[in-house]
GROMACS .gro file of C-alpha atoms in nm:
model
  232
    1UNK     CA    1  -4.165 -25.187  -7.620
    2UNK     CA    2  -4.126 -24.812  -7.679
    3UNK     CA    3  -4.501 -24.787  -7.732
    4UNK     CA    4  -4.572 -24.963  -7.404
    5UNK     CA    5  -4.329 -24.735  -7.221
    6UNK     CA    6  -4.501 -24.433  -7.375
    7UNK     CA    7  -4.838 -24.555  -7.244
    8UNK     CA    8  -4.693 -24.607  -6.896
    9UNK     CA    9  -4.544 -24.257  -6.902
   10UNK     CA   10  -4.879 -24.112  -7.008
   11UNK     CA   11  -5.059 -24.293  -6.728
   12UNK     CA   12  -4.818 -24.152  -6.470
   13UNK     CA   13  -4.810 -23.793  -6.598
   14UNK     CA   14  -4.840 -23.560  -6.300
   15UNK     CA   15  -4.821 -23.834  -6.041
   16UNK     CA   16  -4.480 -23.742  -5.900
   17UNK     CA   17  -4.631 -23.402  -5.818
   18UNK     CA   18  -4.935 -23.585  -5.679
   19UNK     CA   19  -4.713 -23.787  -5.446
   20UNK     CA   20  -4.518 -23.481  -5.334
   21UNK     CA   21  -4.830 -23.275  -5.264
   22UNK     CA   22  -4.995 -23.564  -5.080
   23UNK     CA   23  -4.682 -23.602  -4.867
   24UNK     CA   24  -4.691 -23.227  -4.795
   25UNK     CA   25  -5.054 -23.249  -4.687
   26UNK     CA   26  -4.960 -23.542  -4.465
   27UNK     CA   27  -4.696 -23.330  -4.294
   28UNK     CA   28  -4.955 -23.056  -4.240
   29UNK     CA   29  -5.190 -23.308  -4.080
   30UNK     CA   30  -4.918 -23.432  -3.847
   31UNK     CA   31  -4.864 -23.073  -3.734
   32UNK     CA   32  -5.240 -23.024  -3.694
   33UNK     CA   33  -5.255 -23.334  -3.475
   34UNK     CA   34  -5.095 -23.124  -3.201
   35UNK     CA   35  -5.405 -22.905  -3.179
   36UNK     CA   36  -5.595 -22.935  -2.849
   37UNK     CA   37  -5.871 -23.192  -2.865
   38UNK     CA   38  -5.770 -23.322  -3.208
   39UNK     CA   39  -5.801 -23.689  -3.111
   40UNK     CA   40  -6.052 -23.660  -2.825
   41UNK     CA   41  -6.366 -23.873  -2.826
   42UNK     CA   42  -6.504 -24.185  -2.988
   43UNK     CA   43  -6.816 -24.295  -3.176
   44UNK     CA   44  -6.966 -24.634  -3.264
   45UNK     CA   45  -6.682 -24.812  -3.091
   46UNK     CA   46  -6.410 -24.635  -3.289
   47UNK     CA   47  -6.176 -24.366  -3.162
   48UNK     CA   48  -6.152 -24.026  -3.325
   49UNK     CA   49  -5.807 -24.124  -3.449
   50UNK     CA   50  -5.951 -24.431  -3.622
   51UNK     CA   51  -6.223 -24.225  -3.790
   52UNK     CA   52  -5.964 -23.973  -3.904
   53UNK     CA   53  -5.750 -24.247  -4.058
   54UNK     CA   54  -6.058 -24.381  -4.239
   55UNK     CA   55  -6.136 -24.036  -4.379
   56UNK     CA   56  -5.785 -23.994  -4.516
   57UNK     CA   57  -5.759 -24.352  -4.644
   58UNK     CA   58  -6.091 -24.325  -4.827
   59UNK     CA   59  -5.997 -23.992  -4.985
   60UNK     CA   60  -5.665 -24.128  -5.109
   61UNK     CA   61  -5.825 -24.452  -5.232
   62UNK     CA   62  -6.095 -24.255  -5.414
   63UNK     CA   63  -5.858 -24.026  -5.596
   64UNK     CA   64  -5.609 -24.300  -5.684
   65UNK     CA   65  -5.898 -24.508  -5.816
   66UNK     CA   66  -6.016 -24.224  -6.039
   67UNK     CA   67  -5.662 -24.154  -6.164
   68UNK     CA   68  -5.598 -24.517  -6.253
   69UNK     CA   69  -5.936 -24.577  -6.419
   70UNK     CA   70  -5.929 -24.252  -6.614
   71UNK     CA   71  -5.576 -24.295  -6.739
   72UNK     CA   72  -5.612 -24.663  -6.830
   73UNK     CA   73  -5.931 -24.590  -7.022
   74UNK     CA   74  -5.800 -24.272  -7.185
   75UNK     CA   75  -5.471 -24.420  -7.305
   76UNK     CA   76  -5.550 -24.790  -7.355
   77UNK     CA   77  -5.930 -24.833  -7.351
   78UNK     CA   78  -5.845 -25.104  -7.102
   79UNK     CA   79  -6.171 -25.095  -6.906
   80UNK     CA   80  -6.379 -25.102  -7.221
   81UNK     CA   81  -6.181 -25.399  -7.351
   82UNK     CA   82  -6.256 -25.586  -7.027
   83UNK     CA   83  -6.614 -25.479  -6.954
   84UNK     CA   84  -6.736 -25.368  -7.295
   85UNK     CA   85  -7.034 -25.133  -7.290
   86UNK     CA   86  -7.060 -25.177  -6.913
   87UNK     CA   87  -6.717 -25.020  -6.850
   88UNK     CA   88  -6.844 -24.682  -6.734
   89UNK     CA   89  -7.114 -24.838  -6.518
   90UNK     CA   90  -6.861 -25.063  -6.345
   91UNK     CA   91  -6.629 -24.767  -6.286
   92UNK     CA   92  -6.915 -24.542  -6.171
   93UNK     CA   93  -7.045 -24.800  -5.923
   94UNK     CA   94  -6.723 -24.807  -5.723
   95UNK     CA   95  -6.680 -24.431  -5.771
   96UNK     CA   96  -7.022 -24.376  -5.614
   97UNK     CA   97  -6.936 -24.584  -5.308
   98UNK     CA   98  -6.610 -24.397  -5.254
   99UNK     CA   99  -6.749 -24.047  -5.311
  100UNK     CA  100  -7.050 -24.098  -5.083
  101UNK     CA  101  -6.827 -24.244  -4.813
  102UNK     CA  102  -6.639 -23.914  -4.790
  103UNK     CA  103  -6.911 -23.701  -4.623
  104UNK     CA  104  -7.034 -24.000  -4.422
  105UNK     CA  105  -6.689 -24.062  -4.273
  106UNK     CA  106  -6.629 -23.693  -4.200
  107UNK     CA  107  -6.966 -23.684  -4.024
  108UNK     CA  108  -6.876 -23.988  -3.813
  109UNK     CA  109  -6.542 -23.828  -3.727
  110UNK     CA  110  -6.710 -23.500  -3.635
  111UNK     CA  111  -6.960 -23.676  -3.407
  112UNK     CA  112  -6.678 -23.864  -3.235
  113UNK     CA  113  -6.481 -23.543  -3.189
  114UNK     CA  114  -6.776 -23.311  -3.119
  115UNK     CA  115  -6.729 -23.000  -2.909
  116UNK     CA  116  -6.351 -22.975  -2.946
  117UNK     CA  117  -6.344 -22.676  -3.181
  118UNK     CA  118  -6.317 -22.355  -2.975
  119UNK     CA  119  -6.602 -22.167  -3.142
  120UNK     CA  120  -6.944 -22.053  -3.026
  121UNK     CA  121  -7.204 -22.322  -3.092
  122UNK     CA  122  -7.458 -22.090  -3.251
  123UNK     CA  123  -7.193 -21.934  -3.475
  124UNK     CA  124  -7.066 -22.273  -3.587
  125UNK     CA  125  -7.416 -22.382  -3.683
  126UNK     CA  126  -7.479 -22.060  -3.873
  127UNK     CA  127  -7.159 -22.125  -4.069
  128UNK     CA  128  -7.272 -22.481  -4.139
  129UNK     CA  129  -7.612 -22.357  -4.260
  130UNK     CA  130  -7.451 -22.097  -4.488
  131UNK     CA  131  -7.239 -22.370  -4.646
  132UNK     CA  132  -7.548 -22.577  -4.720
  133UNK     CA  133  -7.671 -22.316  -4.968
  134UNK     CA  134  -7.391 -22.332  -5.229
  135UNK     CA  135  -7.379 -22.711  -5.194
  136UNK     CA  136  -7.753 -22.733  -5.263
  137UNK     CA  137  -7.723 -22.491  -5.556
  138UNK     CA  138  -7.439 -22.699  -5.696
  139UNK     CA  139  -7.644 -23.019  -5.668
  140UNK     CA  140  -7.929 -22.853  -5.857
  141UNK     CA  141  -7.691 -22.712  -6.120
  142UNK     CA  142  -7.528 -23.050  -6.181
  143UNK     CA  143  -7.868 -23.213  -6.226
  144UNK     CA  144  -8.001 -22.932  -6.446
  145UNK     CA  145  -7.702 -22.842  -6.662
  146UNK     CA  146  -7.412 -23.082  -6.620
  147UNK     CA  147  -7.533 -23.434  -6.553
  148UNK     CA  148  -7.401 -23.700  -6.321
  149UNK     CA  149  -7.228 -23.892  -6.600
  150UNK     CA  150  -7.013 -23.592  -6.696
  151UNK     CA  151  -6.942 -23.522  -6.331
  152UNK     CA  152  -6.811 -23.878  -6.297
  153UNK     CA  153  -6.583 -23.842  -6.601
  154UNK     CA  154  -6.769 -24.017  -6.881
  155UNK     CA  155  -6.571 -23.816  -7.136
  156UNK     CA  156  -6.282 -24.054  -7.064
  157UNK     CA  157  -6.505 -24.344  -7.173
  158UNK     CA  158  -6.736 -24.208  -7.441
  159UNK     CA  159  -6.607 -23.980  -7.716
  160UNK     CA  160  -6.963 -23.865  -7.788
  161UNK     CA  161  -6.944 -23.640  -7.481
  162UNK     CA  162  -6.629 -23.460  -7.592
  163UNK     CA  163  -6.786 -23.215  -7.842
  164UNK     CA  164  -7.032 -23.090  -7.579
  165UNK     CA  165  -6.982 -22.723  -7.486
  166UNK     CA  166  -6.860 -22.614  -7.146
  167UNK     CA  167  -7.136 -22.568  -6.893
  168UNK     CA  168  -7.201 -22.206  -6.795
  169UNK     CA  169  -7.544 -22.235  -6.636
  170UNK     CA  170  -7.638 -22.226  -6.270
  171UNK     CA  171  -7.348 -22.216  -6.028
  172UNK     CA  172  -7.108 -22.283  -6.316
  173UNK     CA  173  -7.152 -21.917  -6.413
  174UNK     CA  174  -6.940 -21.833  -6.110
  175UNK     CA  175  -6.656 -22.074  -6.186
  176UNK     CA  176  -6.614 -22.359  -6.437
  177UNK     CA  177  -6.481 -22.578  -6.156
  178UNK     CA  178  -6.774 -22.532  -5.923
  179UNK     CA  179  -6.776 -22.895  -5.813
  180UNK     CA  180  -6.438 -22.866  -5.644
  181UNK     CA  181  -6.483 -22.506  -5.531
  182UNK     CA  182  -6.826 -22.550  -5.374
  183UNK     CA  183  -6.898 -22.923  -5.369
  184UNK     CA  184  -6.638 -23.002  -5.107
  185UNK     CA  185  -6.795 -22.751  -4.870
  186UNK     CA  186  -7.020 -23.048  -4.796
  187UNK     CA  187  -6.738 -23.192  -4.586
  188UNK     CA  188  -6.705 -22.876  -4.379
  189UNK     CA  189  -7.073 -22.876  -4.280
  190UNK     CA  190  -7.063 -23.158  -4.020
  191UNK     CA  191  -6.727 -23.036  -3.892
  192UNK     CA  192  -6.872 -22.694  -3.810
  193UNK     CA  193  -7.210 -22.827  -3.701
  194UNK     CA  194  -7.054 -23.057  -3.441
  195UNK     CA  195  -6.766 -22.817  -3.367
  196UNK     CA  196  -6.501 -23.080  -3.435
  197UNK     CA  197  -6.133 -22.990  -3.457
  198UNK     CA  198  -6.057 -23.323  -3.622
  199UNK     CA  199  -6.345 -23.274  -3.861
  200UNK     CA  200  -6.217 -22.932  -3.965
  201UNK     CA  201  -5.870 -23.071  -4.036
  202UNK     CA  202  -6.019 -23.365  -4.228
  203UNK     CA  203  -6.237 -23.131  -4.435
  204UNK     CA  204  -5.941 -22.902  -4.505
  205UNK     CA  205  -5.730 -23.199  -4.614
  206UNK     CA  206  -6.004 -23.334  -4.840
  207UNK     CA  207  -6.073 -22.996  -4.997
  208UNK     CA  208  -5.704 -22.931  -5.062
  209UNK     CA  209  -5.648 -23.284  -5.187
  210UNK     CA  210  -5.924 -23.266  -5.449
  211UNK     CA  211  -5.735 -22.974  -5.602
  212UNK     CA  212  -5.427 -23.195  -5.612
  213UNK     CA  213  -5.639 -23.435  -5.820
  214UNK     CA  214  -5.740 -23.149  -6.048
  215UNK     CA  215  -5.386 -23.024  -6.104
  216UNK     CA  216  -5.214 -23.361  -6.143
  217UNK     CA  217  -5.481 -23.578  -6.304
  218UNK     CA  218  -5.784 -23.395  -6.437
  219UNK     CA  219  -5.614 -23.091  -6.592
  220UNK     CA  220  -5.362 -23.296  -6.794
  221UNK     CA  221  -5.644 -23.524  -6.910
  222UNK     CA  222  -5.860 -23.232  -7.019
  223UNK     CA  223  -5.573 -23.095  -7.224
  224UNK     CA  224  -5.562 -23.428  -7.411
  225UNK     CA  225  -5.937 -23.473  -7.446
  226UNK     CA  226  -6.031 -23.115  -7.533
  227UNK     CA  227  -5.698 -22.965  -7.634
  228UNK     CA  228  -5.724 -22.713  -7.353
  229UNK     CA  229  -5.815 -22.684  -6.985
  230UNK     CA  230  -6.185 -22.757  -7.013
  231UNK     CA  231  -6.265 -22.851  -6.656
  232UNK     CA  232  -6.609 -22.792  -6.519
   0.00000   0.00000   0.00000
């Protein structure tokens, strides 16, 4: 019984802070909802408010999914016991759906809410274009130096990846956590391009919330897997 309780405690390490920080971000979004034009517009039969809820729900579902899968696999090998050698592929399949839905949903929200951000159209598109560059460099760096499997968290599933050195090539020379620093700029691009107040708030939430994942889930896991903070 004590062993089972220890496993449960390990799975939930950092999650009280996760809940508190998510609640705090929720309060910030409620305050942001008072901004002019925040819920104006609709697209594909859905209101801006509906698209915004979908953005937030998908982000929360994605990060809770990763937390639960990572921790169950790290502390119990539960997914491997169920799916065998297909465990990572099963996890990665659903991960892929959730991660790709994030920019798609922010784009749909930004289209629905287009023109509500009080900024010059040409300036907003210049900002969007500038943000494309680090995102593109990151995508190249992940493919060249890091690999999709490591980006998805295969070190929780396969111990063979754990002795690999930290990546310091490409954009990872600037920061070891380039995926969170630069990758989530992808969500800001449609928000600026379409000048969407709701899109900006959604992108800000998503970018802040991925750092909640880092602090409360990934960082503690890296300390177990590598004995130090080896994010990247």
